[in-house]
PDB file of C-alpha atoms and ligand atoms in Angstrom:
ATOM      1  CA  MET A  21     -44.647  -9.233   1.293  1.00  0.00           C
ATOM      2  CA  GLY A  22     -41.888 -10.761  -0.625  1.00  0.00           C
ATOM      3  CA  ILE A  23     -38.427 -11.205   0.157  1.00  0.00           C
ATOM      4  CA  PRO A  24     -36.266  -8.140   1.547  1.00  0.00           C
ATOM      5  CA  PRO A  25     -34.338  -6.308  -1.322  1.00  0.00           C
ATOM      6  CA  THR A  26     -30.870  -7.611  -1.937  1.00  0.00           C
ATOM      7  CA  ALA A  27     -29.238  -4.287  -1.365  1.00  0.00           C
ATOM      8  CA  GLY A  28     -27.511  -5.682   1.679  1.00  0.00           C
ATOM      9  CA  LEU A  29     -26.894  -9.116   0.153  1.00  0.00           C
ATOM     10  CA  ILE A  30     -23.347  -8.872  -0.518  1.00  0.00           C
ATOM     11  CA  SER A  31     -22.425  -6.961   2.569  1.00  0.00           C
ATOM     12  CA  PHE A  32     -24.347  -9.386   4.728  1.00  0.00           C
ATOM     13  CA  ALA A  33     -22.513 -12.234   2.816  1.00  0.00           C
ATOM     14  CA  GLU A  34     -19.243 -10.657   3.436  1.00  0.00           C
ATOM     15  CA  SER A  35     -19.733  -9.557   7.175  1.00  0.00           C
ATOM     16  CA  ASP A  36     -19.035 -11.686   9.935  1.00  0.00           C
ATOM     17  CA  ARG A  37     -20.127 -11.924  13.650  1.00  0.00           C
ATOM     18  CA  SER A  38     -16.716 -11.225  15.224  1.00  0.00           C
ATOM     19  CA  PRO A  39     -15.545  -7.782  15.858  1.00  0.00           C
ATOM     20  CA  LEU A  40     -12.520  -8.345  13.906  1.00  0.00           C
ATOM     21  CA  SER A  41     -12.717  -8.485  10.101  1.00  0.00           C
ATOM     22  CA  ILE A  42     -12.491 -12.155   9.318  1.00  0.00           C
ATOM     23  CA  ARG A  43     -11.044 -11.416   6.024  1.00  0.00           C
ATOM     24  CA  ALA A  44      -7.875  -9.863   7.523  1.00  0.00           C
ATOM     25  CA  ARG A  45      -7.060 -12.879   9.639  1.00  0.00           C
ATOM     26  CA  ALA A  46      -4.315 -15.389   9.561  1.00  0.00           C
ATOM     27  CA  LEU A  47      -4.710 -19.027  10.122  1.00  0.00           C
ATOM     28  CA  VAL A  48      -2.887 -20.115  13.149  1.00  0.00           C
ATOM     29  CA  PHE A  49      -2.169 -23.847  12.607  1.00  0.00           C
ATOM     30  CA  ILE A  50       0.701 -25.016  14.903  1.00  0.00           C
ATOM     31  CA  ASP A  51      -0.306 -28.470  16.244  1.00  0.00           C
ATOM     32  CA  PRO A  52       0.732 -31.359  14.237  1.00  0.00           C
ATOM     33  CA  ARG A  53      -2.823 -32.252  13.499  1.00  0.00           C
ATOM     34  CA  SER A  54      -3.463 -28.689  12.172  1.00  0.00           C
ATOM     35  CA  ARG A  55      -0.272 -28.835  10.099  1.00  0.00           C
ATOM     36  CA  ARG A  56      -1.424 -31.991   8.458  1.00  0.00           C
ATOM     37  CA  LEU A  57      -4.783 -30.456   7.691  1.00  0.00           C
ATOM     38  CA  ARG A  58      -3.084 -27.528   6.320  1.00  0.00           C
ATOM     39  CA  ASP A  59      -1.190 -29.746   3.903  1.00  0.00           C
ATOM     40  CA  GLU A  60      -4.526 -31.259   2.865  1.00  0.00           C
ATOM     41  CA  VAL A  61      -5.885 -27.793   2.267  1.00  0.00           C
ATOM     42  CA  GLU A  62      -3.131 -26.652   0.155  1.00  0.00           C
ATOM     43  CA  ALA A  63      -3.566 -29.892  -2.032  1.00  0.00           C
ATOM     44  CA  LEU A  64      -7.373 -29.270  -2.234  1.00  0.00           C
ATOM     45  CA  ALA A  65      -7.706 -25.601  -2.559  1.00  0.00           C
ATOM     46  CA  GLU A  66      -6.888 -25.013  -6.174  1.00  0.00           C
ATOM     47  CA  GLY A  67      -9.267 -27.358  -7.547  1.00  0.00           C
ATOM     48  CA  GLU A  68     -12.685 -26.632  -8.528  1.00  0.00           C
ATOM     49  CA  GLN A  69     -14.354 -29.468  -6.905  1.00  0.00           C
ATOM     50  CA  PRO A  70     -17.112 -29.135  -4.081  1.00  0.00           C
ATOM     51  CA  LEU A  71     -15.488 -29.637  -0.590  1.00  0.00           C
ATOM     52  CA  LEU A  72     -17.151 -30.630   2.814  1.00  0.00           C
ATOM     53  CA  ILE A  73     -15.711 -28.925   5.865  1.00  0.00           C
ATOM     54  CA  ARG A  74     -16.586 -30.778   9.045  1.00  0.00           C
ATOM     55  CA  GLY A  75     -16.002 -29.675  12.598  1.00  0.00           C
ATOM     56  CA  GLU A  76     -17.790 -28.577  15.749  1.00  0.00           C
ATOM     57  CA  THR A  77     -19.090 -25.033  16.008  1.00  0.00           C
ATOM     58  CA  GLY A  78     -16.321 -22.580  16.541  1.00  0.00           C
ATOM     59  CA  THR A  79     -13.493 -24.717  15.145  1.00  0.00           C
ATOM     60  CA  GLY A  80     -12.733 -22.311  12.196  1.00  0.00           C
ATOM     61  CA  LYS A  81     -14.683 -23.895   9.252  1.00  0.00           C
ATOM     62  CA  GLU A  82     -15.584 -20.608   7.843  1.00  0.00           C
ATOM     63  CA  LEU A  83     -12.240 -19.049   8.181  1.00  0.00           C
ATOM     64  CA  LEU A  84     -10.769 -22.111   6.458  1.00  0.00           C
ATOM     65  CA  ALA A  85     -13.307 -21.740   3.593  1.00  0.00           C
ATOM     66  CA  ARG A  86     -12.249 -18.176   3.057  1.00  0.00           C
ATOM     67  CA  HIS A  87      -8.663 -19.272   2.979  1.00  0.00           C
ATOM     68  CA  ILE A  88      -9.450 -21.847   0.406  1.00  0.00           C
ATOM     69  CA  HIS A  89     -11.325 -19.218  -1.645  1.00  0.00           C
ATOM     70  CA  ARG A  90      -8.374 -16.866  -1.503  1.00  0.00           C
ATOM     71  CA  GLN A  91      -6.017 -19.830  -2.451  1.00  0.00           C
ATOM     72  CA  SER A  92      -8.017 -20.806  -5.382  1.00  0.00           C
ATOM     73  CA  GLN A  93      -7.705 -17.397  -7.158  1.00  0.00           C
ATOM     74  CA  ARG A  94     -11.284 -17.420  -8.273  1.00  0.00           C
ATOM     75  CA  SER A  95     -12.412 -14.130  -9.637  1.00  0.00           C
ATOM     76  CA  GLY A  96     -15.935 -13.965  -8.146  1.00  0.00           C
ATOM     77  CA  LEU A  97     -16.978 -13.384  -4.533  1.00  0.00           C
ATOM     78  CA  PHE A  98     -16.874 -15.551  -1.507  1.00  0.00           C
ATOM     79  CA  VAL A  99     -20.641 -15.814  -0.498  1.00  0.00           C
ATOM     80  CA  ALA A 100     -21.383 -17.250   3.022  1.00  0.00           C
ATOM     81  CA  VAL A 101     -24.883 -18.453   3.559  1.00  0.00           C
ATOM     82  CA  ASN A 102     -26.178 -19.962   6.846  1.00  0.00           C
ATOM     83  CA  CYS A 103     -28.658 -22.633   5.608  1.00  0.00           C
ATOM     84  CA  GLY A 104     -30.578 -22.633   8.850  1.00  0.00           C
ATOM     85  CA  ALA A 105     -31.301 -18.958   8.392  1.00  0.00           C
ATOM     86  CA  LEU A 106     -32.785 -19.180   5.003  1.00  0.00           C
ATOM     87  CA  SER A 107     -36.437 -18.202   4.955  1.00  0.00           C
ATOM     88  CA  LYS A 108     -39.058 -20.889   5.386  1.00  0.00           C
ATOM     89  CA  ASN A 109     -41.214 -19.746   2.414  1.00  0.00           C
ATOM     90  CA  HIS A 110     -38.728 -18.058   0.242  1.00  0.00           C
ATOM     91  CA  GLY A 111     -35.644 -20.150   0.777  1.00  0.00           C
ATOM     92  CA  ALA A 112     -35.544 -21.242  -2.874  1.00  0.00           C
ATOM     93  CA  ALA A 113     -35.747 -17.643  -4.028  1.00  0.00           C
ATOM     94  CA  GLU A 114     -33.150 -16.535  -1.711  1.00  0.00           C
ATOM     95  CA  LEU A 115     -30.791 -19.201  -2.824  1.00  0.00           C
ATOM     96  CA  PHE A 116     -31.467 -19.535  -6.519  1.00  0.00           C
ATOM     97  CA  GLY A 117     -32.703 -15.996  -7.245  1.00  0.00           C
ATOM     98  CA  HIS A 118     -36.125 -15.004  -8.500  1.00  0.00           C
ATOM     99  CA  ALA A 119     -37.503 -13.457 -11.720  1.00  0.00           C
ATOM    100  CA  GLY A 120     -39.566 -11.029  -9.914  1.00  0.00           C
ATOM    101  CA  GLY A 121     -43.426 -11.139  -9.604  1.00  0.00           C
ATOM    102  CA  ARG A 122     -46.567 -10.128  -7.854  1.00  0.00           C
ATOM    103  CA  LEU A 123     -45.993 -12.315  -4.825  1.00  0.00           C
ATOM    104  CA  ILE A 124     -42.143 -12.018  -4.337  1.00  0.00           C
ATOM    105  CA  GLY A 125     -41.317  -8.411  -5.113  1.00  0.00           C
ATOM    106  CA  PRO A 126     -41.216  -6.496  -8.256  1.00  0.00           C
ATOM    107  CA  SER A 127     -37.555  -6.791  -9.494  1.00  0.00           C
ATOM    108  CA  SER A 128     -35.565  -9.966 -10.074  1.00  0.00           C
ATOM    109  CA  ARG A 129     -32.838 -11.064  -7.754  1.00  0.00           C
ATOM    110  CA  ALA A 130     -29.666 -12.979  -8.459  1.00  0.00           C
ATOM    111  CA  GLY A 131     -30.014 -15.010  -5.077  1.00  0.00           C
ATOM    112  CA  TRP A 132     -26.978 -16.235  -3.116  1.00  0.00           C
ATOM    113  CA  LEU A 133     -25.867 -18.556  -5.867  1.00  0.00           C
ATOM    114  CA  GLY A 134     -25.956 -15.873  -8.560  1.00  0.00           C
ATOM    115  CA  SER A 135     -24.020 -13.504  -6.285  1.00  0.00           C
ATOM    116  CA  ALA A 136     -21.310 -16.216  -6.116  1.00  0.00           C
ATOM    117  CA  GLN A 137     -20.957 -16.506  -9.898  1.00  0.00           C
ATOM    118  CA  GLY A 138     -17.326 -17.259 -10.740  1.00  0.00           C
ATOM    119  CA  GLY A 139     -16.448 -17.453  -6.984  1.00  0.00           C
ATOM    120  CA  THR A 140     -17.222 -19.596  -3.940  1.00  0.00           C
ATOM    121  CA  LEU A 141     -20.713 -20.429  -2.237  1.00  0.00           C
ATOM    122  CA  TYR A 142     -20.124 -21.251   1.278  1.00  0.00           C
ATOM    123  CA  LEU A 143     -23.089 -23.108   2.881  1.00  0.00           C
ATOM    124  CA  ASP A 144     -22.872 -23.269   6.479  1.00  0.00           C
ATOM    125  CA  GLU A 145     -24.667 -26.282   8.213  1.00  0.00           C
ATOM    126  CA  ILE A 146     -25.787 -27.590   4.887  1.00  0.00           C
ATOM    127  CA  ALA A 147     -27.975 -30.382   6.722  1.00  0.00           C
ATOM    128  CA  ASP A 148     -30.235 -27.526   7.482  1.00  0.00           C
ATOM    129  CA  LEU A 149     -31.243 -27.235   3.826  1.00  0.00           C
ATOM    130  CA  SER A 150     -34.639 -28.903   3.155  1.00  0.00           C
ATOM    131  CA  LEU A 151     -34.432 -32.136   0.932  1.00  0.00           C
ATOM    132  CA  THR A 152     -36.204 -30.155  -1.759  1.00  0.00           C
ATOM    133  CA  LEU A 153     -33.469 -27.430  -1.772  1.00  0.00           C
ATOM    134  CA  GLN A 154     -30.718 -30.033  -1.556  1.00  0.00           C
ATOM    135  CA  ARG A 155     -31.796 -31.719  -4.637  1.00  0.00           C
ATOM    136  CA  ARG A 156     -32.436 -28.598  -6.610  1.00  0.00           C
ATOM    137  CA  LEU A 157     -28.959 -27.464  -5.546  1.00  0.00           C
ATOM    138  CA  LEU A 158     -27.453 -30.767  -6.696  1.00  0.00           C
ATOM    139  CA  LYS A 159     -29.090 -30.353 -10.179  1.00  0.00           C
ATOM    140  CA  VAL A 160     -27.852 -26.914 -10.418  1.00  0.00           C
ATOM    141  CA  LEU A 161     -24.332 -28.083  -9.733  1.00  0.00           C
ATOM    142  CA  GLN A 162     -24.568 -30.933 -12.155  1.00  0.00           C
ATOM    143  CA  ARG A 163     -25.898 -29.059 -14.912  1.00  0.00           C
ATOM    144  CA  GLY A 164     -24.156 -25.826 -14.365  1.00  0.00           C
ATOM    145  CA  GLU A 165     -27.351 -23.801 -14.763  1.00  0.00           C
ATOM    146  CA  VAL A 166     -29.896 -22.418 -12.508  1.00  0.00           C
ATOM    147  CA  GLN A 167     -33.515 -21.630 -12.954  1.00  0.00           C
ATOM    148  CA  ARG A 168     -34.662 -18.693 -10.897  1.00  0.00           C
ATOM    149  CA  GLU A 169     -37.958 -18.853  -9.025  1.00  0.00           C
ATOM    150  CA  GLY A 170     -40.709 -17.855 -11.319  1.00  0.00           C
ATOM    151  CA  SER A 171     -38.605 -18.131 -14.514  1.00  0.00           C
ATOM    152  CA  ASN A 172     -38.812 -20.635 -17.129  1.00  0.00           C
ATOM    153  CA  HIS A 173     -35.523 -20.361 -18.643  1.00  0.00           C
ATOM    154  CA  SER A 174     -32.014 -21.259 -17.225  1.00  0.00           C
ATOM    155  CA  LEU A 175     -29.016 -19.130 -16.661  1.00  0.00           C
ATOM    156  CA  PRO A 176     -25.391 -20.615 -16.649  1.00  0.00           C
ATOM    157  CA  VAL A 177     -23.801 -20.697 -13.119  1.00  0.00           C
ATOM    158  CA  GLU A 178     -20.298 -21.492 -12.228  1.00  0.00           C
ATOM    159  CA  VAL A 179     -19.591 -21.492  -8.557  1.00  0.00           C
ATOM    160  CA  ARG A 180     -17.510 -23.668  -6.340  1.00  0.00           C
ATOM    161  CA  LEU A 181     -19.481 -25.221  -3.424  1.00  0.00           C
ATOM    162  CA  LEU A 182     -17.904 -25.348  -0.044  1.00  0.00           C
ATOM    163  CA  ALA A 183     -20.294 -26.911   2.383  1.00  0.00           C
ATOM    164  CA  ALA A 184     -19.863 -26.915   6.082  1.00  0.00           C
ATOM    165  CA  SER A 185     -21.448 -29.307   8.686  1.00  0.00           C
ATOM    166  CA  SER A 186     -20.958 -29.843  12.439  1.00  0.00           C
ATOM    167  CA  LEU A 187     -23.059 -33.212  11.955  1.00  0.00           C
ATOM    168  CA  ASP A 188     -21.949 -36.431  10.394  1.00  0.00           C
ATOM    169  CA  LEU A 189     -23.881 -36.365   7.209  1.00  0.00           C
ATOM    170  CA  SER A 190     -23.469 -40.013   6.613  1.00  0.00           C
ATOM    171  CA  LEU A 191     -25.944 -40.375   9.551  1.00  0.00           C
ATOM    172  CA  ALA A 192     -28.267 -37.869   8.048  1.00  0.00           C
ATOM    173  CA  VAL A 193     -28.251 -39.784   4.787  1.00  0.00           C
ATOM    174  CA  ARG A 194     -29.067 -42.989   6.590  1.00  0.00           C
ATOM    175  CA  ALA A 195     -31.895 -41.322   8.438  1.00  0.00           C
ATOM    176  CA  GLY A 196     -33.381 -40.010   5.190  1.00  0.00           C
ATOM    177  CA  THR A 197     -32.820 -36.278   5.821  1.00  0.00           C
ATOM    178  CA  PHE A 198     -30.025 -35.851   3.447  1.00  0.00           C
ATOM    179  CA  ASP A 199     -29.699 -36.466  -0.042  1.00  0.00           C
ATOM    180  CA  ALA A 200     -27.229 -39.402  -0.873  1.00  0.00           C
ATOM    181  CA  GLU A 201     -26.275 -38.038  -4.190  1.00  0.00           C
ATOM    182  CA  LEU A 202     -25.449 -34.508  -2.849  1.00  0.00           C
ATOM    183  CA  PHE A 203     -23.472 -36.330  -0.121  1.00  0.00           C
ATOM    184  CA  ALA A 204     -21.525 -38.293  -2.751  1.00  0.00           C
ATOM    185  CA  LEU A 205     -20.692 -34.953  -4.563  1.00  0.00           C
ATOM    186  CA  LEU A 206     -19.486 -33.419  -1.392  1.00  0.00           C
ATOM    187  CA  GLN A 207     -17.302 -36.339  -0.483  1.00  0.00           C
ATOM    188  CA  GLN A 208     -15.030 -35.617  -3.322  1.00  0.00           C
ATOM    189  CA  GLY A 209     -13.069 -33.591  -0.787  1.00  0.00           C
ATOM    190  CA  GLU A 210     -13.566 -33.830   3.014  1.00  0.00           C
ATOM    191  CA  LEU A 211     -11.718 -31.737   5.552  1.00  0.00           C
ATOM    192  CA  LEU A 212     -12.072 -32.514   9.235  1.00  0.00           C
ATOM    193  CA  LEU A 213     -11.244 -29.689  11.614  1.00  0.00           C
ATOM    194  CA  PRO A 214     -10.593 -31.318  14.833  1.00  0.00           C
ATOM    195  CA  ALA A 215     -12.088 -29.775  17.992  1.00  0.00           C
ATOM    196  CA  LEU A 216      -9.698 -27.436  19.754  1.00  0.00           C
ATOM    197  CA  ARG A 217      -9.099 -29.901  22.761  1.00  0.00           C
ATOM    198  CA  GLU A 218      -7.833 -32.265  20.179  1.00  0.00           C
ATOM    199  CA  ARG A 219      -5.100 -30.055  18.876  1.00  0.00           C
ATOM    200  CA  PRO A 220      -3.695 -28.650  22.252  1.00  0.00           C
ATOM    201  CA  GLY A 221      -0.702 -27.411  20.404  1.00  0.00           C
ATOM    202  CA  ASP A 222      -2.844 -24.567  19.003  1.00  0.00           C
ATOM    203  CA  ILE A 223      -4.183 -23.314  22.156  1.00  0.00           C
ATOM    204  CA  LEU A 224      -1.400 -21.060  23.390  1.00  0.00           C
ATOM    205  CA  PRO A 225      -0.388 -19.740  19.926  1.00  0.00           C
ATOM    206  CA  LEU A 226      -4.017 -18.931  19.204  1.00  0.00           C
ATOM    207  CA  ALA A 227      -4.167 -17.151  22.624  1.00  0.00           C
ATOM    208  CA  GLU A 228      -1.228 -15.031  21.878  1.00  0.00           C
ATOM    209  CA  TYR A 229      -2.507 -14.356  18.481  1.00  0.00           C
ATOM    210  CA  PHE A 230      -5.842 -13.315  19.767  1.00  0.00           C
ATOM    211  CA  LEU A 231      -4.137 -11.030  22.460  1.00  0.00           C
ATOM    212  CA  GLY A 232      -2.008  -9.424  19.741  1.00  0.00           C
ATOM    213  CA  VAL A 233      -4.888  -8.849  17.444  1.00  0.00           C
ATOM    214  CA  TYR A 234      -7.179  -7.303  20.119  1.00  0.00           C
ATOM    215  CA  ALA A 235      -4.463  -5.327  21.936  1.00  0.00           C
ATOM    216  CA  ASP A 236      -3.724  -3.727  18.616  1.00  0.00           C
ATOM    217  CA  ARG A 237      -7.219  -3.188  17.797  1.00  0.00           C
ATOM    218  CA  LEU A 238      -7.997  -1.674  21.124  1.00  0.00           C
ATOM    219  CA  ASP A 239      -4.653   0.127  21.274  1.00  0.00           C
ATOM    220  CA  LEU A 240      -3.799  -1.495  24.523  1.00  0.00           C
ATOM    221  CA  PRO A 241      -0.254  -2.781  25.537  1.00  0.00           C
ATOM    222  CA  LEU A 242       0.244  -6.379  24.793  1.00  0.00           C
ATOM    223  CA  PRO A 243      -0.207  -8.356  27.973  1.00  0.00           C
ATOM    224  CA  GLU A 244       1.465 -11.484  28.970  1.00  0.00           C
ATOM    225  CA  LEU A 245      -0.155 -14.751  30.150  1.00  0.00           C
ATOM    226  CA  SER A 246       0.849 -15.913  33.606  1.00  0.00           C
ATOM    227  CA  GLU A 247       2.185 -19.416  33.915  1.00  0.00           C
ATOM    228  CA  ALA A 248      -1.085 -20.471  35.828  1.00  0.00           C
ATOM    229  CA  ALA A 249      -3.199 -18.793  33.073  1.00  0.00           C
ATOM    230  CA  GLN A 250      -1.352 -20.668  30.458  1.00  0.00           C
ATOM    231  CA  ASP A 251      -1.992 -23.912  32.385  1.00  0.00           C
ATOM    232  CA  ALA A 252      -5.736 -23.169  32.780  1.00  0.00           C
ATOM    233  CA  LEU A 253      -6.084 -22.413  28.994  1.00  0.00           C
ATOM    234  CA  LEU A 254      -4.555 -25.753  28.341  1.00  0.00           C
ATOM    235  CA  ALA A 255      -6.573 -27.641  30.871  1.00  0.00           C
ATOM    236  CA  HIS A 256     -10.038 -26.194  29.781  1.00  0.00           C
ATOM    237  CA  ARG A 257     -12.074 -28.407  27.409  1.00  0.00           C
ATOM    238  CA  TRP A 258     -13.281 -25.591  24.973  1.00  0.00           C
ATOM    239  CA  PRO A 259     -16.681 -26.810  24.086  1.00  0.00           C
ATOM    240  CA  GLY A 260     -17.004 -23.488  21.963  1.00  0.00           C
ATOM    241  CA  ASN A 261     -13.667 -24.263  20.467  1.00  0.00           C
ATOM    242  CA  THR A 262     -11.676 -21.302  18.852  1.00  0.00           C
ATOM    243  CA  ARG A 263     -14.571 -18.955  19.099  1.00  0.00           C
ATOM    244  CA  GLU A 264     -14.767 -19.435  22.774  1.00  0.00           C
ATOM    245  CA  LEU A 265     -10.937 -19.087  23.070  1.00  0.00           C
ATOM    246  CA  GLU A 266     -11.173 -15.720  21.277  1.00  0.00           C
ATOM    247  CA  ASN A 267     -14.023 -14.448  23.496  1.00  0.00           C
ATOM    248  CA  VAL A 268     -12.149 -15.448  26.614  1.00  0.00           C
ATOM    249  CA  LEU A 269      -9.021 -13.616  25.676  1.00  0.00           C
ATOM    250  CA  HIS A 270     -10.786 -10.521  24.308  1.00  0.00           C
ATOM    251  CA  PHE A 271     -12.608 -10.369  27.683  1.00  0.00           C
ATOM    252  CA  ALA A 272      -9.387 -10.980  29.715  1.00  0.00           C
ATOM    253  CA  LEU A 273      -7.750  -8.164  27.861  1.00  0.00           C
ATOM    254  CA  LEU A 274     -10.467  -5.716  28.742  1.00  0.00           C
ATOM    255  CA  VAL A 275     -10.766  -6.740  32.367  1.00  0.00           C
ATOM    256  CA  GLY A 276      -6.996  -7.526  32.772  1.00  0.00           C
ATOM    257  CA  LYS A 277      -5.739  -3.863  32.777  1.00  0.00           C
ATOM    258  CA  GLY A 278      -2.001  -4.150  32.700  1.00  0.00           C
ATOM    259  CA  GLY A 279       0.942  -6.255  32.136  1.00  0.00           C
ATOM    260  CA  VAL A 280      -0.088  -9.813  33.057  1.00  0.00           C
ATOM    261  CA  ILE A 281      -3.159 -11.955  32.529  1.00  0.00           C
ATOM    262  CA  GLU A 282      -4.023 -13.956  35.560  1.00  0.00           C
ATOM    263  CA  VAL A 283      -6.140 -17.010  35.776  1.00  0.00           C
ATOM    264  CA  ASN A 284      -9.001 -14.924  37.194  1.00  0.00           C
ATOM    265  CA  ASP A 285      -8.984 -12.606  34.377  1.00  0.00           C
ATOM    266  CA  LEU A 286     -10.028 -15.569  32.099  1.00  0.00           C
ATOM    267  CA  GLN A 287     -13.240 -16.241  33.848  1.00  0.00           C
ATOM    268  CA  LEU A 288     -13.354 -19.855  32.827  1.00  0.00           C
ATOM    269  CA  PRO A 289     -15.950 -21.986  34.351  1.00  0.00           C
ATOM    270  CA  VAL A 290     -14.605 -24.283  36.972  1.00  0.00           C
TER     271      VAL A 290
HETATM  272  N1  ADP B 557      -6.840 -21.355  13.031  1.00  0.00           N
HETATM  273  C1  ADP B 557      -7.322 -20.111  13.254  1.00  0.00           C
HETATM  274  N2  ADP B 557      -6.523 -19.212  13.422  1.00  0.00           N
HETATM  275  C2  ADP B 557      -6.897 -17.917  13.614  1.00  0.00           C
HETATM  276  N3  ADP B 557      -8.231 -17.665  14.040  1.00  0.00           N
HETATM  277  C3  ADP B 557      -9.069 -18.702  13.923  1.00  0.00           C
HETATM  278  C4  ADP B 557      -8.645 -19.887  13.618  1.00  0.00           C
HETATM  279  N4  ADP B 557      -9.866 -20.824  13.719  1.00  0.00           N
HETATM  280  C5  ADP B 557     -10.848 -20.063  14.072  1.00  0.00           C
HETATM  281  N5  ADP B 557     -10.435 -18.781  14.169  1.00  0.00           N
HETATM  282  C6  ADP B 557     -11.364 -17.686  14.614  1.00  0.00           C
HETATM  283  O1  ADP B 557     -12.259 -18.242  15.574  1.00  0.00           O
HETATM  284  C7  ADP B 557     -13.622 -17.789  15.096  1.00  0.00           C
HETATM  285  C8  ADP B 557     -14.537 -18.866  14.886  1.00  0.00           C
HETATM  286  O2  ADP B 557     -14.197 -19.324  13.674  1.00  0.00           O
HETATM  287  P1  ADP B 557     -15.408 -19.734  12.501  1.00  0.00           P
HETATM  288  O3  ADP B 557     -14.590 -19.909  11.211  1.00  0.00           O
HETATM  289  O4  ADP B 557     -16.405 -18.734  12.491  1.00  0.00           O
HETATM  290  O5  ADP B 557     -15.672 -21.141  13.093  1.00  0.00           O
HETATM  291  P2  ADP B 557     -16.860 -22.142  12.515  1.00  0.00           P
HETATM  292  O6  ADP B 557     -17.363 -21.677  11.154  1.00  0.00           O
HETATM  293  O7  ADP B 557     -16.408 -23.463  12.403  1.00  0.00           O
HETATM  294  O8  ADP B 557     -18.089 -21.991  13.532  1.00  0.00           O
HETATM  295  C9  ADP B 557     -13.453 -16.705  14.194  1.00  0.00           C
HETATM  296  O9  ADP B 557     -13.300 -15.440  14.691  1.00  0.00           O
HETATM  297  C10 ADP B 557     -12.239 -17.177  13.547  1.00  0.00           C
HETATM  298  O10 ADP B 557     -11.540 -16.189  12.820  1.00  0.00           O
HETATM  299 MG1   MG B 558     -19.566 -20.686  11.408  1.00  0.00          MG
END
């Protein structure tokens, strides 16, 4: 019964699914489109306004959000929450915290929002939040205070919201599944991360970056990419974007054994 203890809350929030610490990472932005985005990011990072980061899965939305958090010099934590992974019954308690009680577990919890106090709350796939939670989140942001589940008084909160979506939220608004007012709030600053195939100038620099990072990490000599392998990387459509590129090169490094990575080592679908 109840939601699991929050002992792992921060470490889960700060963990990532890639084998390499996402916090230690550089942002490789070489293509002219990425450079332009980088300028937009620099202009928006220091403010306190909520931002919406749009882009297909694997384009680097979370990495960008962490970068914005670092740039903003906020003193609190960066807390990343996948909205689709919130519990169906206890989503509100997970997000907004709870005061403790018979049904939910004995001790009170800060919730993701409270954990991000003074910092940044990154809500991944925000369209996966129920309308109820969207509206409650909007109120919290507007009032700067939160009422935990099972509590009848409000606590002040100051978090910066960075929301990510792979969908066009305006369509969700029109379909009635996304709150128009929350959408308006998020539109104060919108950053669009183009798909990797739309910024081909990033492909080889990213490939070399990942080879360098993984060679270093696995204590392997840094291989080169053959000309044909480079052409193959440039020709692929990268439906999984940068995450797919990272996986392909990590794998190639492991199977390549030796100085040069050839097309076959990339195991790209034909
Ligand atoms: N511009 C970039 N420079 C370096 N690494 C990147 C870049 N963009 C994405 N990555 C890496 O690609 C992977 C996917 O990025 P992520 O931020 O998780 O994407 P998304 O949140 O859009 O699904 C991560 O391991 C991330 O560190
Ligand atoms: Mg992600």
